[in-house]
């Protein structure tokens, strides 16, 4: 369980970092907070030759905003996001999601970019060498078996990041940069939907910024997370909801996103049709919860049986919508 | 005379002497021993639960570069057997594999990487045998046996006790309630996994430094199993990084010894990783229990019938003793005149059931405390009222038919609970439940015995020295596994000798330096060693004062008083420094050793000889009443304990802080057992091998715990105290289960009380009512 050896790079500007990424032909693994990557290295799940720490690149840290958009640097800590008054007032779900990650020491280290790029997880994959020895590698480990669903042809590992569902609910985007170019994509496009390689980002690219459009009018949001313990645990199910209403309390727009319900965050697209132009009523919330239930893909590869987790999709979808509605001031 | 120095009082907080070094990472635990030339030792585990061993193929591993040696049972020169009571566990398997964690071969390698590789190269040829995994069914299985040489088949020990009219008394009851219960294994989950370090020196002395609760017993076991002269084995026991019973007996000691014998002069080290620890270590016994409880209309409990089955896995460890203690406590702290109590502890191919804080009592308490509530409900009595009407008083007979002779504070515990705001305001709190939440309040009343029982001597030998620097040095024979007993020893000695804590030094358990004082277990450490130490300290004080009195021709030692660092002759006001006085004392005056043996029950009725040998009946008991405020999420089923109250009678208090830490820690561990911890075993293989699957609560998951103490004086205890380390572990599971029943009108008969389990029960209830 010791950290294997690696070469350490520590650029102090973004330009240097992007240069290094090109120079090392994608073999320089970016190290943000390290709270995900280092345990994976200790378990022997990944073996980067070069670790490139981003902690000294101050231009990647901090929260800024103008009239239309909020900008969160990729290296901004989850603690800062959780405690930001601006986020607590205008982007409650994002603040709640950041505050629900792991435990305070991990939130001090963990960053928004790191959290977004978190790898998918599975009980049959996130195990020590001791546990895995003697077993053939699974799909996620580059092999061609699945221990979670024996006989299956694909990987069923689960995306358990907390921030992504909340950010997607706000239609957030990310800026991805490489030497000489930069692109901005909606966050949902960051995810491939494949458990084997869930994050679509090239080896020489860096996620540098999260951009959240500031919603207009009257709205509320919420992130609800189901887990066994009130600290440390990844979500076993989570739901983020964004809800904007007009002066007659009719829904102008709604977005509901599930976490830990498949290899990528799951957008419950039915929500818009069900609620738009209507008042928020229990029957509509139930209908969305039902749609969420149908969209969630779950197998027995996390802390609780899939059957129970799936039931919880309904409960937490409802709670997220209700809390989002109740948070409207 | 300086009055500003802090004199150490009994009953006051003395901050733990070990805390500062521990929090700074300076304390050296067994797992911290390290040197450049050391050899890593690793164990090839069987990986299969039941098979006849045919051949162990070690050649490939042996020839791997960097491997120093590979050992099997053929290299063990002694009996190759270990065990606390019945010596039934091989050091290295020689005939049969009896559980997946069995040690089959030992590899010595230059580093960990080579070690892991070598272990993977060892192959085991075996003939699979049918699995024995259900304790209750295994008792009648005469064909498939875990130990063919055990005269009782798969039954390790069966105990039965009948009092009064036994089951015939049920016909005299106005009401009878029956239920069956199941509890899973609980893993100790100590921070420091099993670890040790050993070396064989040029004089043939084998020194093993190991994380253990039992250095002196370990020494005998190592010597016998490996065929060594006991004088050539030395065990050093640093502070444990947690143990909770899991290090009561051999973990890696014999393996370390065997490895060290192979490479004389070189240090060898074993340190199990978490998975290996989970696979191989002992657990709290999983159990199935059948209860029948009868009462009279006035709420008096009248008859109790109990049958329970404890799964001890493949080896005795302390299974027989655990079962016996369960039997002794199976009727709780109640006066029930007619009982028929039967317990079995059974061999299977599951993980080893063994010692774990509270030792067989949490299982029966889960059952009995729910039974009492069920009777109360049928009689329309409050759970508190039924307990007040039935709890034992001093002089009453307990359910096994022996007489309660120790201080008996259970009525006091319940009366304090009755007056407490948490009890008085419970209905209002329940009514204030938020939407989708249901609230309930559960209570439990518990007794817990202290010490080894009537046959095995519960003794300690305390040694204390006036050093050449004029300080006092205590030689502790009992391990401090984290409970703080050693701090209490310092407090006791400092108080008697009127010294600052700074004037007291410590020697931690070491078979060469300290004296045999039994195990760190059974809530006995402060009681037994404390009593011996009081005697030793008083005697030493007398020797010193006599010596001074003789020297200056004083009339008697009454003319002197001892203060920190010196002695004052009161009539003249002259003072004598201890560091000067010590020069006048010969070794046999400077060093005092005293033996103490705890009193035992003299009653010979109702308990047969085999049960007596396994530790019952006991003489001294502690008591608690517990109260839990529980809130259940109706949609997820999750239980949250919002507040917790414990009222403890463990006699007079020596150090309130240490006692509170013991109470809080035990309740935290008990709440883990109640709500989260479920060690899953399928077909003999453990499925929960790390902390992502075996869930223990974090600080965020624990409620505020309030603890109150009833300080009854126990006349036999040091300064009036009695054991407190285990008792509070028993309460949380039944208190929470009773709280859940109060909130939902649903009884959960199987623990832990997970959200999923409660949600299922809610669904069933809904379906039944539709």
mmCIF file with all atom_site columns, N, CA, C and O in Angstrom, chain B residues 225-260:
data_model
loop_
_atom_site.group_PDB
_atom_site.id
_atom_site.type_symbol
_atom_site.label_atom_id
_atom_site.label_alt_id
_atom_site.label_comp_id
_atom_site.label_asym_id
_atom_site.label_entity_id
_atom_site.label_seq_id
_atom_site.pdbx_PDB_ins_code
_atom_site.Cartn_x
_atom_site.Cartn_y
_atom_site.Cartn_z
_atom_site.occupancy
_atom_site.B_iso_or_equiv
_atom_site.pdbx_formal_charge
_atom_site.auth_seq_id
_atom_site.auth_comp_id
_atom_site.auth_asym_id
_atom_site.auth_atom_id
_atom_site.pdbx_PDB_model_num
ATOM 1   N N  . UNK B 1 225 ? 4.306   -24.677 21.425 1.00 0.00 ? 225 UNK B N  1
ATOM 2   C CA . UNK B 1 225 ? 4.028   -24.971 20.016 1.00 0.00 ? 225 UNK B CA 1
ATOM 3   C C  . UNK B 1 225 ? 5.307   -25.168 19.214 1.00 0.00 ? 225 UNK B C  1
ATOM 4   O O  . UNK B 1 225 ? 5.351   -25.969 18.285 1.00 0.00 ? 225 UNK B O  1
ATOM 5   N N  . UNK B 1 226 ? 6.351   -24.428 19.583 1.00 0.00 ? 226 UNK B N  1
ATOM 6   C CA . UNK B 1 226 ? 7.595   -24.509 18.806 1.00 0.00 ? 226 UNK B CA 1
ATOM 7   C C  . UNK B 1 226 ? 8.633   -25.413 19.449 1.00 0.00 ? 226 UNK B C  1
ATOM 8   O O  . UNK B 1 226 ? 9.740   -25.565 18.930 1.00 0.00 ? 226 UNK B O  1
ATOM 9   N N  . UNK B 1 227 ? 8.309   -25.998 20.608 1.00 0.00 ? 227 UNK B N  1
ATOM 10  C CA . UNK B 1 227 ? 9.232   -26.918 21.267 1.00 0.00 ? 227 UNK B CA 1
ATOM 11  C C  . UNK B 1 227 ? 10.432  -26.224 21.876 1.00 0.00 ? 227 UNK B C  1
ATOM 12  O O  . UNK B 1 227 ? 11.573  -26.667 21.742 1.00 0.00 ? 227 UNK B O  1
ATOM 13  N N  . UNK B 1 228 ? 10.213  -25.097 22.543 1.00 0.00 ? 228 UNK B N  1
ATOM 14  C CA . UNK B 1 228 ? 11.319  -24.344 23.146 1.00 0.00 ? 228 UNK B CA 1
ATOM 15  C C  . UNK B 1 228 ? 11.206  -24.362 24.659 1.00 0.00 ? 228 UNK B C  1
ATOM 16  O O  . UNK B 1 228 ? 10.129  -24.559 25.217 1.00 0.00 ? 228 UNK B O  1
ATOM 17  N N  . UNK B 1 229 ? 12.343  -24.119 25.304 1.00 0.00 ? 229 UNK B N  1
ATOM 18  C CA . UNK B 1 229 ? 12.357  -23.948 26.753 1.00 0.00 ? 229 UNK B CA 1
ATOM 19  C C  . UNK B 1 229 ? 11.713  -22.591 27.045 1.00 0.00 ? 229 UNK B C  1
ATOM 20  O O  . UNK B 1 229 ? 12.099  -21.579 26.461 1.00 0.00 ? 229 UNK B O  1
ATOM 21  N N  . UNK B 1 230 ? 10.757  -22.573 27.950 1.00 0.00 ? 230 UNK B N  1
ATOM 22  C CA . UNK B 1 230 ? 10.025  -21.330 28.218 1.00 0.00 ? 230 UNK B CA 1
ATOM 23  C C  . UNK B 1 230 ? 10.982  -20.214 28.650 1.00 0.00 ? 230 UNK B C  1
ATOM 24  O O  . UNK B 1 230 ? 10.746  -19.026 28.395 1.00 0.00 ? 230 UNK B O  1
ATOM 25  N N  . UNK B 1 231 ? 12.094  -20.592 29.271 1.00 0.00 ? 231 UNK B N  1
ATOM 26  C CA . UNK B 1 231 ? 13.063  -19.578 29.711 1.00 0.00 ? 231 UNK B CA 1
ATOM 27  C C  . UNK B 1 231 ? 13.778  -18.926 28.539 1.00 0.00 ? 231 UNK B C  1
ATOM 28  O O  . UNK B 1 231 ? 14.451  -17.915 28.683 1.00 0.00 ? 231 UNK B O  1
ATOM 29  N N  . UNK B 1 232 ? 13.654  -19.550 27.397 1.00 0.00 ? 232 UNK B N  1
ATOM 30  C CA . UNK B 1 232 ? 14.334  -19.005 26.219 1.00 0.00 ? 232 UNK B CA 1
ATOM 31  C C  . UNK B 1 232 ? 13.386  -18.189 25.345 1.00 0.00 ? 232 UNK B C  1
ATOM 32  O O  . UNK B 1 232 ? 13.686  -17.895 24.185 1.00 0.00 ? 232 UNK B O  1
ATOM 33  N N  . UNK B 1 233 ? 12.225  -17.884 25.878 1.00 0.00 ? 233 UNK B N  1
ATOM 34  C CA . UNK B 1 233 ? 11.270  -17.063 25.117 1.00 0.00 ? 233 UNK B CA 1
ATOM 35  C C  . UNK B 1 233 ? 10.949  -15.819 25.935 1.00 0.00 ? 233 UNK B C  1
ATOM 36  O O  . UNK B 1 233 ? 10.660  -15.905 27.136 1.00 0.00 ? 233 UNK B O  1
ATOM 37  N N  . UNK B 1 234 ? 11.033  -14.692 25.293 1.00 0.00 ? 234 UNK B N  1
ATOM 38  C CA . UNK B 1 234 ? 10.707  -13.432 25.947 1.00 0.00 ? 234 UNK B CA 1
ATOM 39  C C  . UNK B 1 234 ? 9.698   -12.689 25.085 1.00 0.00 ? 234 UNK B C  1
ATOM 40  O O  . UNK B 1 234 ? 9.876   -12.578 23.876 1.00 0.00 ? 234 UNK B O  1
ATOM 41  N N  . UNK B 1 235 ? 8.633   -12.217 25.729 1.00 0.00 ? 235 UNK B N  1
ATOM 42  C CA . UNK B 1 235 ? 7.625   -11.444 24.992 1.00 0.00 ? 235 UNK B CA 1
ATOM 43  C C  . UNK B 1 235 ? 7.615   -10.020 25.531 1.00 0.00 ? 235 UNK B C  1
ATOM 44  O O  . UNK B 1 235 ? 7.520   -9.807  26.751 1.00 0.00 ? 235 UNK B O  1
ATOM 45  N N  . UNK B 1 236 ? 7.729   -9.065  24.643 1.00 0.00 ? 236 UNK B N  1
ATOM 46  C CA . UNK B 1 236 ? 7.635   -7.661  25.014 1.00 0.00 ? 236 UNK B CA 1
ATOM 47  C C  . UNK B 1 236 ? 6.344   -7.114  24.411 1.00 0.00 ? 236 UNK B C  1
ATOM 48  O O  . UNK B 1 236 ? 6.078   -7.328  23.231 1.00 0.00 ? 236 UNK B O  1
ATOM 49  N N  . UNK B 1 237 ? 5.556   -6.440  25.246 1.00 0.00 ? 237 UNK B N  1
ATOM 50  C CA . UNK B 1 237 ? 4.244   -5.967  24.774 1.00 0.00 ? 237 UNK B CA 1
ATOM 51  C C  . UNK B 1 237 ? 4.140   -4.449  24.901 1.00 0.00 ? 237 UNK B C  1
ATOM 52  O O  . UNK B 1 237 ? 3.834   -3.936  25.971 1.00 0.00 ? 237 UNK B O  1
ATOM 53  N N  . UNK B 1 238 ? 4.389   -3.726  23.812 1.00 0.00 ? 238 UNK B N  1
ATOM 54  C CA . UNK B 1 238 ? 4.197   -2.271  23.862 1.00 0.00 ? 238 UNK B CA 1
ATOM 55  C C  . UNK B 1 238 ? 2.702   -1.945  23.967 1.00 0.00 ? 238 UNK B C  1
ATOM 56  O O  . UNK B 1 238 ? 1.869   -2.856  23.958 1.00 0.00 ? 238 UNK B O  1
ATOM 57  N N  . UNK B 1 239 ? 2.368   -0.666  24.046 1.00 0.00 ? 239 UNK B N  1
ATOM 58  C CA . UNK B 1 239 ? 0.960   -0.290  23.974 1.00 0.00 ? 239 UNK B CA 1
ATOM 59  C C  . UNK B 1 239 ? 0.391   -0.881  22.687 1.00 0.00 ? 239 UNK B C  1
ATOM 60  O O  . UNK B 1 239 ? 1.057   -0.873  21.651 1.00 0.00 ? 239 UNK B O  1
ATOM 61  N N  . UNK B 1 240 ? -0.841  -1.381  22.740 1.00 0.00 ? 240 UNK B N  1
ATOM 62  C CA . UNK B 1 240 ? -1.476  -1.864  21.515 1.00 0.00 ? 240 UNK B CA 1
ATOM 63  C C  . UNK B 1 240 ? -2.135  -0.690  20.794 1.00 0.00 ? 240 UNK B C  1
ATOM 64  O O  . UNK B 1 240 ? -2.683  0.200   21.437 1.00 0.00 ? 240 UNK B O  1
ATOM 65  N N  . UNK B 1 241 ? -2.135  -0.755  19.478 1.00 0.00 ? 241 UNK B N  1
ATOM 66  C CA . UNK B 1 241 ? -2.927  0.207   18.710 1.00 0.00 ? 241 UNK B CA 1
ATOM 67  C C  . UNK B 1 241 ? -4.344  -0.308  18.578 1.00 0.00 ? 241 UNK B C  1
ATOM 68  O O  . UNK B 1 241 ? -4.855  -0.493  17.485 1.00 0.00 ? 241 UNK B O  1
ATOM 69  N N  . UNK B 1 242 ? -4.958  -0.569  19.709 1.00 0.00 ? 242 UNK B N  1
ATOM 70  C CA . UNK B 1 242 ? -6.298  -1.159  19.723 1.00 0.00 ? 242 UNK B CA 1
ATOM 71  C C  . UNK B 1 242 ? -6.210  -2.670  19.752 1.00 0.00 ? 242 UNK B C  1
ATOM 72  O O  . UNK B 1 242 ? -5.262  -3.272  19.232 1.00 0.00 ? 242 UNK B O  1
ATOM 73  N N  . UNK B 1 243 ? -7.176  -3.300  20.400 1.00 0.00 ? 243 UNK B N  1
ATOM 74  C CA . UNK B 1 243 ? -7.182  -4.761  20.488 1.00 0.00 ? 243 UNK B CA 1
ATOM 75  C C  . UNK B 1 243 ? -8.616  -5.278  20.714 1.00 0.00 ? 243 UNK B C  1
ATOM 76  O O  . UNK B 1 243 ? -9.091  -6.144  19.994 1.00 0.00 ? 243 UNK B O  1
ATOM 77  N N  . UNK B 1 244 ? -9.284  -4.752  21.741 1.00 0.00 ? 244 UNK B N  1
ATOM 78  C CA . UNK B 1 244 ? -10.700 -5.061  22.023 1.00 0.00 ? 244 UNK B CA 1
ATOM 79  C C  . UNK B 1 244 ? -10.980 -6.552  22.198 1.00 0.00 ? 244 UNK B C  1
ATOM 80  O O  . UNK B 1 244 ? -12.097 -7.001  21.958 1.00 0.00 ? 244 UNK B O  1
ATOM 81  N N  . UNK B 1 245 ? -9.986  -7.332  22.575 1.00 0.00 ? 245 UNK B N  1
ATOM 82  C CA . UNK B 1 245 ? -10.179 -8.777  22.699 1.00 0.00 ? 245 UNK B CA 1
ATOM 83  C C  . UNK B 1 245 ? -9.565  -9.530  21.537 1.00 0.00 ? 245 UNK B C  1
ATOM 84  O O  . UNK B 1 245 ? -9.241  -10.711 21.641 1.00 0.00 ? 245 UNK B O  1
ATOM 85  N N  . UNK B 1 246 ? -9.388  -8.855  20.410 1.00 0.00 ? 246 UNK B N  1
ATOM 86  C CA . UNK B 1 246 ? -8.861  -9.513  19.215 1.00 0.00 ? 246 UNK B CA 1
ATOM 87  C C  . UNK B 1 246 ? -7.404  -9.913  19.336 1.00 0.00 ? 246 UNK B C  1
ATOM 88  O O  . UNK B 1 246 ? -6.892  -10.699 18.536 1.00 0.00 ? 246 UNK B O  1
ATOM 89  N N  . UNK B 1 247 ? -6.706  -9.379  20.350 1.00 0.00 ? 247 UNK B N  1
ATOM 90  C CA . UNK B 1 247 ? -5.314  -9.765  20.554 1.00 0.00 ? 247 UNK B CA 1
ATOM 91  C C  . UNK B 1 247 ? -5.161  -10.483 21.900 1.00 0.00 ? 247 UNK B C  1
ATOM 92  O O  . UNK B 1 247 ? -4.107  -10.453 22.517 1.00 0.00 ? 247 UNK B O  1
ATOM 93  N N  . UNK B 1 248 ? -6.265  -11.094 22.357 1.00 0.00 ? 248 UNK B N  1
ATOM 94  C CA . UNK B 1 248 ? -6.262  -11.923 23.559 1.00 0.00 ? 248 UNK B CA 1
ATOM 95  C C  . UNK B 1 248 ? -5.886  -13.325 23.089 1.00 0.00 ? 248 UNK B C  1
ATOM 96  O O  . UNK B 1 248 ? -6.732  -14.118 22.707 1.00 0.00 ? 248 UNK B O  1
ATOM 97  N N  . UNK B 1 249 ? -4.586  -13.592 23.090 1.00 0.00 ? 249 UNK B N  1
ATOM 98  C CA . UNK B 1 249 ? -4.127  -14.886 22.576 1.00 0.00 ? 249 UNK B CA 1
ATOM 99  C C  . UNK B 1 249 ? -3.248  -14.675 21.357 1.00 0.00 ? 249 UNK B C  1
ATOM 100 O O  . UNK B 1 249 ? -2.960  -13.558 20.950 1.00 0.00 ? 249 UNK B O  1
ATOM 101 N N  . UNK B 1 250 ? -2.850  -15.832 20.786 1.00 0.00 ? 250 UNK B N  1
ATOM 102 C CA . UNK B 1 250 ? -1.877  -15.802 19.694 1.00 0.00 ? 250 UNK B CA 1
ATOM 103 C C  . UNK B 1 250 ? -2.472  -15.209 18.417 1.00 0.00 ? 250 UNK B C  1
ATOM 104 O O  . UNK B 1 250 ? -3.552  -15.598 17.988 1.00 0.00 ? 250 UNK B O  1
ATOM 105 N N  . UNK B 1 251 ? -1.778  -14.257 17.833 1.00 0.00 ? 251 UNK B N  1
ATOM 106 C CA . UNK B 1 251 ? -2.121  -13.801 16.484 1.00 0.00 ? 251 UNK B CA 1
ATOM 107 C C  . UNK B 1 251 ? -0.962  -14.178 15.549 1.00 0.00 ? 251 UNK B C  1
ATOM 108 O O  . UNK B 1 251 ? -1.078  -15.077 14.739 1.00 0.00 ? 251 UNK B O  1
ATOM 109 N N  . UNK B 1 252 ? 0.180   -13.491 15.719 1.00 0.00 ? 252 UNK B N  1
ATOM 110 C CA . UNK B 1 252 ? 1.335   -13.788 14.859 1.00 0.00 ? 252 UNK B CA 1
ATOM 111 C C  . UNK B 1 252 ? 2.552   -14.248 15.664 1.00 0.00 ? 252 UNK B C  1
ATOM 112 O O  . UNK B 1 252 ? 3.629   -14.443 15.101 1.00 0.00 ? 252 UNK B O  1
ATOM 113 N N  . UNK B 1 253 ? 2.394   -14.428 16.976 1.00 0.00 ? 253 UNK B N  1
ATOM 114 C CA . UNK B 1 253 ? 3.543   -14.712 17.832 1.00 0.00 ? 253 UNK B CA 1
ATOM 115 C C  . UNK B 1 253 ? 4.305   -15.979 17.441 1.00 0.00 ? 253 UNK B C  1
ATOM 116 O O  . UNK B 1 253 ? 5.533   -15.976 17.330 1.00 0.00 ? 253 UNK B O  1
ATOM 117 N N  . UNK B 1 254 ? 3.559   -17.072 17.265 1.00 0.00 ? 254 UNK B N  1
ATOM 118 C CA . UNK B 1 254 ? 4.245   -18.336 16.967 1.00 0.00 ? 254 UNK B CA 1
ATOM 119 C C  . UNK B 1 254 ? 4.894   -18.279 15.587 1.00 0.00 ? 254 UNK B C  1
ATOM 120 O O  . UNK B 1 254 ? 5.978   -18.823 15.384 1.00 0.00 ? 254 UNK B O  1
ATOM 121 N N  . UNK B 1 255 ? 4.239   -17.609 14.644 1.00 0.00 ? 255 UNK B N  1
ATOM 122 C CA . UNK B 1 255 ? 4.790   -17.490 13.294 1.00 0.00 ? 255 UNK B CA 1
ATOM 123 C C  . UNK B 1 255 ? 6.082   -16.676 13.329 1.00 0.00 ? 255 UNK B C  1
ATOM 124 O O  . UNK B 1 255 ? 7.070   -17.009 12.672 1.00 0.00 ? 255 UNK B O  1
ATOM 125 N N  . UNK B 1 256 ? 6.055   -15.597 14.113 1.00 0.00 ? 256 UNK B N  1
ATOM 126 C CA . UNK B 1 256 ? 7.262   -14.781 14.263 1.00 0.00 ? 256 UNK B CA 1
ATOM 127 C C  . UNK B 1 256 ? 8.388   -15.595 14.872 1.00 0.00 ? 256 UNK B C  1
ATOM 128 O O  . UNK B 1 256 ? 9.541   -15.529 14.427 1.00 0.00 ? 256 UNK B O  1
ATOM 129 N N  . UNK B 1 257 ? 8.042   -16.375 15.910 1.00 0.00 ? 257 UNK B N  1
ATOM 130 C CA . UNK B 1 257 ? 9.042   -17.197 16.578 1.00 0.00 ? 257 UNK B CA 1
ATOM 131 C C  . UNK B 1 257 ? 9.650   -18.200 15.612 1.00 0.00 ? 257 UNK B C  1
ATOM 132 O O  . UNK B 1 257 ? 10.874  -18.339 15.513 1.00 0.00 ? 257 UNK B O  1
ATOM 133 N N  . UNK B 1 258 ? 8.793   -18.856 14.858 1.00 0.00 ? 258 UNK B N  1
ATOM 134 C CA . UNK B 1 258 ? 9.245   -19.861 13.897 1.00 0.00 ? 258 UNK B CA 1
ATOM 135 C C  . UNK B 1 258 ? 10.182  -19.229 12.864 1.00 0.00 ? 258 UNK B C  1
ATOM 136 O O  . UNK B 1 258 ? 11.239  -19.781 12.533 1.00 0.00 ? 258 UNK B O  1
ATOM 137 N N  . UNK B 1 259 ? 9.813   -18.059 12.385 1.00 0.00 ? 259 UNK B N  1
ATOM 138 C CA . UNK B 1 259 ? 10.651  -17.375 11.395 1.00 0.00 ? 259 UNK B CA 1
ATOM 139 C C  . UNK B 1 259 ? 11.996  -16.978 12.008 1.00 0.00 ? 259 UNK B C  1
ATOM 140 O O  . UNK B 1 259 ? 13.051  -17.197 11.396 1.00 0.00 ? 259 UNK B O  1
ATOM 141 N N  . UNK B 1 260 ? 11.956  -16.441 13.214 1.00 0.00 ? 260 UNK B N  1
ATOM 142 C CA . UNK B 1 260 ? 13.198  -15.973 13.846 1.00 0.00 ? 260 UNK B CA 1
ATOM 143 C C  . UNK B 1 260 ? 14.162  -17.131 14.095 1.00 0.00 ? 260 UNK B C  1
ATOM 144 O O  . UNK B 1 260 ? 15.385  -16.984 13.982 1.00 0.00 ? 260 UNK B O  1
#
